[in-house]
CSV table of C-alpha atoms and ligand atoms in Angstrom, one decimal:
chain,number,residue,atom,x,y,z
H,5,MET,CA,0.1,0.3,-0.2
H,6,ASN,CA,1.3,3.8,-0.8
H,7,SER,CA,1.8,5.0,2.4
H,8,ILE,CA,2.3,8.6,1.6
H,9,SER,CA,4.2,11.5,3.1
H,10,ASN,CA,2.7,14.2,4.9
H,11,LYS,CA,4.3,16.0,2.5
H,12,GLN,CA,3.5,15.7,-1.1
H,13,HIS,CA,3.9,19.1,-2.2
H,14,ARG,CA,7.9,19.0,-1.7
H,15,VAL,CA,10.2,17.5,-4.4
H,16,LEU,CA,14.2,16.6,-3.2
H,17,SER,CA,16.7,15.7,-6.3
H,18,GLY,CA,20.2,16.4,-6.3
H,19,MET,CA,22.9,15.5,-8.9
H,20,ARG,CA,26.8,14.4,-8.1
H,21,PRO,CA,29.5,17.2,-8.9
H,22,THR,CA,31.6,14.8,-11.6
H,23,GLY,CA,32.6,17.2,-14.3
H,24,ALA,CA,31.0,20.2,-16.3
H,25,LEU,CA,26.9,20.0,-17.3
H,26,HIS,CA,25.9,19.5,-21.3
H,27,LEU,CA,23.1,20.3,-23.0
H,28,GLY,CA,22.0,16.5,-22.0
H,29,HIS,CA,21.9,17.6,-18.4
H,30,TYR,CA,19.5,20.7,-19.4
H,31,HIS,CA,16.8,19.1,-21.9
H,32,GLY,CA,17.5,16.3,-19.3
H,33,VAL,CA,17.1,17.3,-16.4
H,34,LEU,CA,17.4,20.8,-15.7
H,35,LYS,CA,14.1,21.7,-17.6
H,36,ASN,CA,12.6,19.5,-16.0
H,37,TRP,CA,13.3,21.2,-12.5
H,38,ILE,CA,12.8,24.2,-13.4
H,39,LYS,CA,9.6,23.3,-14.5
H,40,LEU,CA,9.0,22.0,-10.9
H,41,GLN,CA,10.2,24.9,-9.2
H,42,HIS,CA,7.0,26.7,-9.5
H,43,GLU,CA,4.8,23.7,-8.9
H,44,TYR,CA,6.0,22.2,-5.1
H,45,GLU,CA,8.8,23.0,-2.4
H,46,CYS,CA,11.4,22.1,-4.4
H,47,TYR,CA,15.0,21.0,-2.9
H,48,PHE,CA,18.1,20.7,-5.5
H,49,PHE,CA,21.5,19.4,-4.3
H,50,VAL,CA,24.9,19.2,-4.9
H,51,ALA,CA,25.9,15.1,-3.9
H,52,ASP,CA,29.1,15.9,-3.1
H,53,TRP,CA,28.8,12.5,-0.5
H,54,HIS,CA,27.9,11.1,-3.8
H,55,ALA,CA,30.2,11.9,-5.9
H,56,LEU,CA,33.0,10.6,-3.7
H,57,THR,CA,31.6,7.0,-3.8
H,58,THR,CA,32.8,6.7,-7.4
H,59,HIS,CA,35.9,9.6,-7.3
H,60,TYR,CA,37.4,8.7,-3.9
H,61,GLU,CA,40.6,8.4,-5.8
H,62,ASP,CA,40.5,11.9,-8.1
H,63,SER,CA,38.4,13.6,-5.6
H,64,GLN,CA,39.9,16.9,-7.2
H,65,ILE,CA,37.2,16.7,-9.8
H,66,ILE,CA,34.5,17.9,-7.1
H,67,GLN,CA,35.9,20.8,-5.9
H,68,ASP,CA,36.4,21.9,-9.5
H,69,SER,CA,32.7,20.8,-10.8
H,70,VAL,CA,30.9,22.5,-7.3
H,71,TRP,CA,30.2,25.6,-8.0
H,72,ASP,CA,30.3,25.3,-11.9
H,73,MET,CA,27.9,23.0,-11.5
H,74,VAL,CA,25.5,25.7,-9.2
H,75,ILE,CA,25.9,28.5,-11.5
H,76,ASP,CA,24.7,26.0,-14.2
H,77,TRP,CA,21.9,26.0,-12.8
H,78,LEU,CA,21.0,29.5,-11.6
H,79,ALA,CA,22.3,29.9,-15.4
H,80,VAL,CA,19.6,27.5,-16.7
H,81,GLY,CA,17.3,29.3,-14.8
H,82,VAL,CA,17.2,27.1,-11.4
H,83,ASN,CA,15.7,30.0,-9.1
H,84,PRO,CA,16.9,30.0,-6.1
H,85,GLY,CA,13.8,32.4,-5.1
H,86,SER,CA,11.6,29.3,-5.6
H,87,ALA,CA,13.9,26.3,-5.1
H,88,THR,CA,16.0,26.0,-2.0
H,89,LEU,CA,19.7,24.7,-3.4
H,90,PHE,CA,22.6,23.6,-1.2
H,91,ILE,CA,25.6,21.2,-0.6
H,92,GLN,CA,25.2,17.7,0.6
H,93,SER,CA,28.0,17.8,3.2
H,94,ARG,CA,26.6,21.5,4.9
H,95,VAL,CA,24.1,19.6,6.2
H,96,PRO,CA,26.0,17.1,7.8
H,97,GLU,CA,22.5,15.4,9.4
H,98,HIS,CA,22.4,13.7,6.2
H,99,ALA,CA,25.3,11.3,7.4
H,100,GLU,CA,23.7,11.0,11.0
H,101,LEU,CA,20.6,9.7,9.3
H,102,HIS,CA,22.4,7.2,7.2
H,103,LEU,CA,24.5,6.2,9.8
H,104,LEU,CA,21.1,5.3,11.5
H,105,LEU,CA,19.7,3.9,9.2
H,106,SER,CA,22.2,2.0,8.2
H,107,MET,CA,22.1,0.2,11.6
H,108,MET,CA,18.5,-1.4,10.4
H,109,THR,CA,18.7,-1.8,6.8
H,110,PRO,CA,19.9,-5.6,5.6
H,111,LEU,CA,22.8,-6.3,3.4
H,112,SER,CA,21.1,-8.2,1.4
H,113,TRP,CA,19.1,-5.1,0.3
H,114,LEU,CA,21.7,-3.2,-0.4
H,115,GLU,CA,23.7,-5.7,-2.4
H,116,ARG,CA,20.6,-6.5,-4.6
H,117,VAL,CA,20.0,-2.9,-5.5
H,118,PRO,CA,20.8,-3.3,-9.9
H,119,SER,CA,23.6,0.0,-9.9
H,120,TYR,CA,25.5,-1.8,-7.8
H,121,LYS,CA,27.0,-4.6,-9.7
H,122,ASP,CA,25.9,-2.5,-12.8
H,123,GLN,CA,28.3,0.2,-11.8
H,124,GLN,CA,31.3,-1.9,-10.5
H,125,LEU,CA,31.0,-4.0,-13.8
H,126,LYS,CA,30.8,-0.7,-16.1
H,127,LEU,CA,33.3,1.6,-13.8
H,128,LYS,CA,36.4,-0.9,-14.2
H,129,GLU,CA,39.2,1.1,-13.9
H,130,ARG,CA,37.8,2.4,-10.7
H,131,ASP,CA,37.7,-0.6,-7.3
H,132,LEU,CA,34.7,0.1,-5.6
H,133,SER,CA,34.7,-2.4,-3.6
H,134,THR,CA,33.9,-0.3,-0.6
H,135,TYR,CA,31.9,0.0,2.4
H,136,GLY,CA,30.8,3.6,0.6
H,137,PHE,CA,29.8,3.1,-3.2
H,138,LEU,CA,27.2,0.0,-1.3
H,139,GLY,CA,26.2,2.4,1.3
H,140,TYR,CA,25.1,4.7,-1.8
H,141,PRO,CA,21.9,4.0,-2.4
H,142,LEU,CA,21.4,4.1,1.1
H,143,LEU,CA,22.7,7.8,1.7
H,144,GLN,CA,20.4,8.4,-1.4
H,145,SER,CA,17.8,7.4,1.0
H,146,ALA,CA,18.7,9.5,4.1
H,147,ASP,CA,18.6,12.6,1.9
H,148,ILE,CA,14.9,12.0,0.9
H,149,LEU,CA,13.6,11.1,4.1
H,150,MET,CA,15.6,14.2,5.6
H,151,TYR,CA,13.1,15.8,4.2
H,152,LYS,CA,10.0,13.7,3.9
H,153,ALA,CA,10.0,14.6,0.1
H,154,GLY,CA,6.8,13.0,-1.6
H,155,LEU,CA,8.5,12.8,-5.0
H,156,VAL,CA,11.5,12.0,-6.6
H,157,PRO,CA,12.8,13.5,-9.8
H,158,VAL,CA,15.0,10.6,-11.3
H,159,GLY,CA,16.7,8.8,-14.4
H,160,GLU,CA,15.3,5.5,-14.6
H,161,ASP,CA,18.8,4.0,-13.9
H,162,GLN,CA,17.9,5.7,-10.0
H,163,VAL,CA,14.5,4.8,-9.9
H,164,ALA,CA,15.2,1.4,-7.9
H,165,HIS,CA,17.0,3.8,-5.0
H,166,VAL,CA,14.0,5.1,-4.6
H,167,GLU,CA,12.0,2.1,-3.9
H,168,LEU,CA,15.1,1.0,-1.9
H,169,THR,CA,13.5,4.0,0.4
H,170,ARG,CA,10.4,3.1,0.6
H,171,GLU,CA,10.7,0.3,1.8
H,172,VAL,CA,13.7,1.8,4.6
H,173,ALA,CA,10.8,4.3,5.4
H,174,ARG,CA,8.8,1.5,5.6
H,175,ARG,CA,11.0,-0.9,8.1
H,176,PHE,CA,12.1,2.0,10.5
H,177,ASN,CA,8.4,3.3,10.9
H,178,HIS,CA,7.6,-0.6,11.4
H,179,LEU,CA,10.0,0.0,14.2
H,180,TYR,CA,10.3,3.0,15.8
H,181,GLY,CA,6.5,3.9,15.0
H,182,ARG,CA,5.2,1.6,17.3
H,183,GLU,CA,5.1,3.1,20.6
H,184,PRO,CA,3.1,2.3,24.1
H,185,GLY,CA,-0.9,3.7,23.8
H,186,PHE,CA,-0.7,4.8,20.0
H,187,GLU,CA,-4.5,3.9,19.7
H,188,GLN,CA,-4.9,6.1,22.7
H,189,ARG,CA,-2.3,8.7,21.6
H,190,ALA,CA,-3.7,8.6,18.2
H,191,GLU,CA,-7.5,9.2,19.6
H,192,GLU,CA,-6.6,11.6,21.8
H,193,ALA,CA,-4.7,13.2,18.9
H,194,VAL,CA,-8.3,12.6,17.0
H,195,LYS,CA,-10.1,15.4,19.6
H,196,LYS,CA,-7.5,17.7,19.6
H,197,MET,CA,-8.8,18.7,16.0
H,198,GLY,CA,-12.1,19.8,16.7
H,199,LYS,CA,-15.3,18.3,16.5
H,200,LYS,CA,-16.0,18.7,13.1
H,201,ASN,CA,-12.7,17.6,12.0
H,202,ALA,CA,-12.5,14.6,13.9
H,203,LYS,CA,-16.2,13.0,13.0
H,204,LEU,CA,-14.9,14.1,9.2
H,205,TYR,CA,-11.8,12.2,10.2
H,206,ASN,CA,-13.3,9.3,11.7
H,207,ASN,CA,-16.1,9.0,9.3
H,208,LEU,CA,-13.6,8.9,6.3
H,209,ARG,CA,-11.3,6.7,8.5
H,210,LYS,CA,-14.1,4.3,8.5
H,211,ALA,CA,-15.0,4.4,5.2
H,212,TYR,CA,-11.6,3.4,4.3
H,213,GLN,CA,-10.0,0.8,6.8
H,214,GLU,CA,-14.0,-1.2,6.3
H,215,GLN,CA,-14.4,-0.7,3.0
H,216,GLY,CA,-11.6,0.4,2.0
H,217,ASP,CA,-12.9,3.3,-0.2
H,218,ALA,CA,-9.1,5.2,-1.8
H,219,GLU,CA,-10.7,8.3,-2.3
H,220,ALA,CA,-11.9,8.2,1.1
H,221,LEU,CA,-8.4,8.1,2.2
H,222,ASP,CA,-7.5,10.8,0.3
H,223,LYS,CA,-9.5,13.3,1.4
H,224,ALA,CA,-8.4,11.9,4.9
H,225,ARG,CA,-4.9,13.1,4.8
H,226,ALA,CA,-5.7,16.4,3.0
H,227,LEU,CA,-7.3,17.4,6.2
H,228,LEU,CA,-4.4,16.4,8.2
H,229,GLU,CA,-2.5,18.3,5.6
H,230,THR,CA,-4.3,21.7,6.8
H,231,GLN,CA,-4.8,20.6,10.7
H,232,GLN,CA,-2.7,24.2,12.4
H,233,ASN,CA,-3.3,23.2,15.9
H,234,ILE,CA,-2.1,19.3,16.2
H,235,THR,CA,1.7,18.8,16.5
H,236,LEU,CA,3.8,16.9,14.3
H,237,GLY,CA,3.8,14.0,16.5
H,238,ASP,CA,0.3,13.5,16.9
H,239,LYS,CA,0.2,14.2,12.8
H,240,GLU,CA,2.2,11.2,11.9
H,241,ARG,CA,0.1,9.3,14.3
H,242,LEU,CA,-3.3,10.1,12.5
H,243,PHE,CA,-1.5,9.5,9.3
H,244,GLY,CA,-0.6,5.9,10.4
H,245,TYR,CA,-4.1,5.1,12.4
H,246,LEU,CA,-5.7,6.2,9.4
H,247,GLU,CA,-3.9,2.9,7.2
H,248,GLY,CA,-4.0,0.9,10.8
H,249,GLY,CA,-0.4,1.2,11.1
H,250,GLY,CA,1.9,3.4,14.0
H,251,ARG,CA,3.9,6.2,13.6
H,252,ILE,CA,4.3,7.5,10.1
H,253,ILE,CA,7.7,9.2,11.1
H,254,LEU,CA,9.5,8.8,8.1
H,255,PRO,CA,6.7,8.8,5.2
H,256,GLU,CA,7.4,6.5,1.8
H,257,PRO,CA,8.6,8.7,-1.4
H,258,GLU,CA,7.6,7.9,-4.8
H,259,SER,CA,10.1,8.3,-8.2
H,260,LEU,CA,8.9,11.2,-10.5
H,261,LEU,CA,10.4,9.6,-13.0
H,262,THR,CA,12.0,12.0,-15.9
H,263,PRO,CA,10.8,11.8,-19.2
H,264,ALA,CA,14.4,10.3,-21.1
H,265,SER,CA,16.2,12.8,-22.8
H,266,LYS,CA,15.4,13.0,-26.2
H,267,MET,CA,18.5,14.8,-26.7
H,268,PRO,CA,21.5,13.0,-28.0
H,269,GLY,CA,25.1,12.6,-28.4
H,270,LEU,CA,26.9,13.6,-31.1
H,271,ASP,CA,27.6,10.5,-32.4
H,272,GLY,CA,24.1,10.1,-31.5
H,273,GLN,CA,24.3,7.3,-28.2
H,274,LYS,CA,23.2,8.9,-24.8
H,275,MET,CA,25.2,12.6,-24.8
H,276,SER,CA,27.6,12.0,-21.7
H,277,LYS,CA,30.8,12.6,-20.8
H,278,SER,CA,32.7,9.0,-20.6
H,279,TYR,CA,31.5,9.0,-24.3
H,280,GLY,CA,32.8,12.2,-24.7
H,281,ASN,CA,30.0,13.5,-27.7
H,282,ILE,CA,29.2,16.8,-25.3
H,283,ILE,CA,27.9,20.0,-25.9
H,284,SER,CA,29.6,21.6,-22.9
H,285,LEU,CA,26.5,24.6,-21.2
H,286,ARG,CA,29.7,27.0,-21.0
H,287,GLU,CA,30.9,25.0,-24.5
H,288,ASP,CA,32.1,28.6,-26.9
H,289,PRO,CA,30.0,29.7,-30.0
H,290,ASP,CA,33.2,27.9,-31.9
H,291,GLN,CA,33.6,24.6,-30.6
H,292,VAL,CA,30.0,24.0,-31.1
H,293,GLU,CA,30.1,24.7,-34.5
H,294,LYS,CA,33.3,23.0,-34.8
H,295,LYS,CA,31.7,20.2,-32.8
H,296,LEU,CA,28.7,20.0,-35.0
H,297,ARG,CA,29.7,20.5,-38.5
H,298,THR,CA,32.5,17.5,-37.5
H,299,MET,CA,29.9,14.9,-35.9
H,300,PRO,CA,29.0,11.9,-38.2
H,301,THR,CA,26.5,11.1,-40.4
H,302,ASP,CA,24.5,8.9,-42.4
H,303,PRO,CA,27.8,6.4,-43.8
H,304,ALA,CA,25.7,6.1,-47.0
H,305,ARG,CA,26.7,9.3,-47.4
H,306,VAL,CA,29.6,9.5,-48.9
H,307,ARG,CA,29.8,11.8,-51.6
H,308,LYS,CA,27.0,14.6,-51.3
H,309,THR,CA,25.0,13.5,-54.8
H,310,ASP,CA,24.8,10.1,-52.7
H,311,PRO,CA,21.1,9.8,-50.9
H,312,GLY,CA,20.7,8.8,-47.5
H,313,THR,CA,18.3,8.2,-44.6
H,314,PRO,CA,17.5,11.0,-41.2
H,315,GLU,CA,16.9,7.7,-40.0
H,316,LYS,CA,20.2,6.2,-39.7
H,317,CYS,CA,21.9,10.0,-38.6
H,318,PRO,CA,22.4,11.3,-35.2
H,319,VAL,CA,21.8,14.3,-37.4
H,320,TRP,CA,18.3,13.8,-37.6
H,321,ASN,CA,17.8,13.4,-33.5
H,322,LEU,CA,19.0,16.4,-33.0
H,323,HIS,CA,16.8,17.5,-35.6
H,324,GLN,CA,14.2,16.1,-33.9
H,325,VAL,CA,14.8,18.7,-30.7
H,326,TYR,CA,15.7,21.8,-32.5
H,327,SER,CA,13.5,22.0,-35.0
H,328,ASP,CA,10.2,23.2,-36.4
H,329,GLU,CA,7.6,21.5,-38.9
H,330,GLU,CA,9.5,22.7,-42.0
H,331,THR,CA,13.1,22.4,-41.1
H,332,CYS,CA,12.0,18.8,-40.7
H,333,HIS,CA,10.4,18.3,-43.8
H,334,TRP,CA,13.5,20.3,-46.1
H,335,VAL,CA,16.2,17.3,-44.4
H,336,GLN,CA,14.1,14.6,-45.1
H,337,GLU,CA,13.1,15.8,-48.5
H,338,GLY,CA,17.0,16.4,-49.7
H,339,CYS,CA,18.4,13.9,-47.9
H,340,ARG,CA,16.5,11.0,-49.2
H,341,SER,CA,16.7,12.8,-53.0
H,342,ALA,CA,20.5,13.9,-52.4
H,343,GLY,CA,18.7,17.1,-52.5
H,344,ILE,CA,20.9,19.0,-49.8
H,345,GLY,CA,24.3,18.4,-48.1
H,346,CYS,CA,25.3,17.3,-44.6
H,347,ILE,CA,27.1,20.2,-43.8
H,348,GLU,CA,23.8,22.4,-44.9
H,349,CYS,CA,21.5,19.7,-42.9
H,350,LYS,CA,23.9,20.8,-40.1
H,351,GLY,CA,23.2,24.5,-40.5
H,352,PRO,CA,20.2,25.8,-38.3
H,353,ILE,CA,21.3,22.7,-35.7
H,354,ILE,CA,24.5,25.3,-35.2
H,355,ASP,CA,22.4,28.2,-35.4
H,356,ALA,CA,19.4,27.0,-32.7
H,357,VAL,CA,22.4,25.4,-30.1
H,358,ARG,CA,24.0,29.1,-30.4
H,359,LYS,CA,20.7,30.4,-29.8
H,360,GLU,CA,20.1,28.4,-26.3
H,361,LEU,CA,23.3,28.5,-25.5
H,362,GLU,CA,23.7,32.2,-26.2
H,363,PRO,CA,21.9,33.8,-23.0
H,364,ILE,CA,22.8,30.8,-20.3
H,365,HIS,CA,26.5,31.9,-21.2
H,366,GLN,CA,26.0,35.4,-20.6
H,367,ARG,CA,24.3,34.5,-16.7
H,368,ALA,CA,26.8,32.0,-15.9
H,369,GLN,CA,29.3,34.7,-17.2
H,370,GLU,CA,27.3,36.8,-15.1
H,371,PHE,CA,27.8,35.0,-11.9
H,372,GLU,CA,31.8,34.1,-12.5
H,373,ALA,CA,32.0,37.9,-11.7
H,374,ASP,CA,29.8,37.6,-9.0
H,375,HIS,CA,31.1,34.6,-6.7
H,376,GLU,CA,30.0,36.5,-3.6
H,377,GLN,CA,26.2,36.3,-4.8
H,378,VAL,CA,26.6,32.9,-5.5
H,379,ARG,CA,27.9,31.7,-2.0
H,380,ASN,CA,25.3,33.5,-0.2
H,381,ILE,CA,23.1,31.6,-2.1
H,382,ILE,CA,23.9,28.6,-1.3
H,383,ASN,CA,24.8,29.8,2.0
H,384,GLU,CA,21.3,30.7,2.4
H,385,GLY,CA,20.2,27.6,0.9
H,386,SER,CA,21.7,25.3,3.1
H,387,GLU,CA,21.1,26.1,5.7
H,388,ARG,CA,17.4,26.6,4.7
H,389,ALA,CA,18.2,22.8,4.1
H,390,ARG,CA,19.8,22.8,7.9
H,391,ASP,CA,16.5,23.8,9.7
H,392,VAL,CA,14.4,21.3,8.0
H,393,ALA,CA,17.6,18.3,8.8
H,394,LYS,CA,17.4,19.6,12.5
H,395,GLN,CA,14.2,18.6,12.9
H,396,THR,CA,14.0,15.3,11.2
H,397,ILE,CA,17.4,14.2,13.1
H,398,THR,CA,15.6,15.8,16.2
H,399,GLU,CA,12.5,13.4,15.8
H,400,VAL,CA,14.6,10.5,14.8
H,401,ARG,CA,16.8,9.9,17.9
H,402,GLN,CA,13.6,10.4,20.3
H,403,VAL,CA,12.1,7.5,18.6
H,404,MET,CA,15.4,5.8,18.0
H,405,GLY,CA,15.7,6.5,22.5
H,406,LEU,CA,18.6,8.6,21.3
H,407,ASP,CA,18.0,11.5,23.3
H,408,TYR,CA,18.8,12.0,26.4
H,409,SER,CA,18.0,15.9,26.8
R,26,LIG,N1,22.5,9.4,-7.1
R,26,LIG,C1,21.3,10.0,-7.9
R,26,LIG,C2,22.4,10.1,-9.5
R,26,LIG,O1,23.4,9.7,-9.6
R,26,LIG,C3,22.0,11.9,-7.2
R,26,LIG,C4,21.0,11.8,-6.4
R,26,LIG,C5,21.8,12.0,-4.7
R,26,LIG,C6,20.2,11.9,-5.6
R,26,LIG,N2,21.3,11.7,-3.4
R,26,LIG,C7,20.1,12.2,-4.2
R,26,LIG,C8,19.0,12.0,-6.8
R,26,LIG,C9,18.3,12.4,-3.6
R,26,LIG,C10,17.5,11.9,-6.4
R,26,LIG,C11,17.2,12.3,-5.3
R,26,LIG,O2,21.6,10.8,-10.8
R,27,SF4,FE1,22.3,13.1,-42.1
R,27,SF4,FE2,21.0,15.0,-42.6
R,27,SF4,FE3,22.8,14.4,-44.1
R,27,SF4,FE4,20.8,13.8,-44.3
R,27,SF4,S1,21.6,15.3,-44.9
R,27,SF4,S2,23.3,12.6,-43.3
R,27,SF4,S3,20.1,14.2,-41.6
R,27,SF4,S4,23.5,15.6,-41.8
């Protein structure tokens, strides 16, 4: 069953600082963040500890990438007025939560996360048989649960990590959400909502528990969301009581699958630094032109008079991202009839990419020139994130019996 987050409107996502951001990041992840930041309360962070799990031997790249990455976010339009931007290691509570969760996470759950073995095979040049790398997905769970995020925008490869997070949350709540006298406390909490709301809650709870009425469940959750007069602890009891369990301290998140980026690399494969097929967000215009001019096309077009098939050409993929219908038609016609040359065909793409990058460059330059501002944005974001993190960690310590105050 889908236990809901009491912060369903909260979104959290992280990005590893392991090199320059490129058009693949922009069209895949960042445009999505920019959209989400207007719809939800968003937390976006630089996952520097995650980067360290794979790059512990060449950790300088992390330091070199962190600020560039933040500047790229800002330059494409991630707005620190709407979203909270922070650096993971600036909120050390993530490490504490990771540690505490590690106590109750079965080793087998981590060993069976597909990325564990996949990445070890794929990144053969790195020794990933470390404790930290095995714990990577659990650190991610700590990131997510810390903010009680309801939605986690991730790519396909990360869905298993969110799934693990759900299991970890469920286990945590099962172990630590069972307190003595739970039912009685829950019933007292119901009363605290006031007569009218209490009655409504009880009816909805009954409808859900006796008839499995999912709509009633949603309504009851919505009702709880709006309660101002009850404590956080009581709210958690009431979320749990609704479903017939204990307190829900760490709500289960859901993944919000980022639509696969249509942005191909220069060779037609997925754009990725390790394939050497990227156009970075800071690529200068001449370099953009050069990279696009020299990118491969349909091998059948040896000479300009040889007709080609756009579907066999990575340039066509780019037209699908950047060109209007008319231009696409022109490509299809011209390629198949050998009416246009490949350099000619690339012209509109070169223009489109340069035009797309121009305002990004300009804003990046402004932020480069004003590092103070960038630092302030991150300092403020990290403070804000830390306030939330402290609340969660206090609660976690309490329910685990580590509160000695
Ligand atoms: N593992 C993610 C990636 O490689 C980055 C990440 C770390 C993350 N913590 C997260 C993403 C929490 C979403 C939520 O892309
Ligand atoms: Fe590719 Fe365009 Fe050349 Fe056809 S004309 S092979 S689509 S670059």
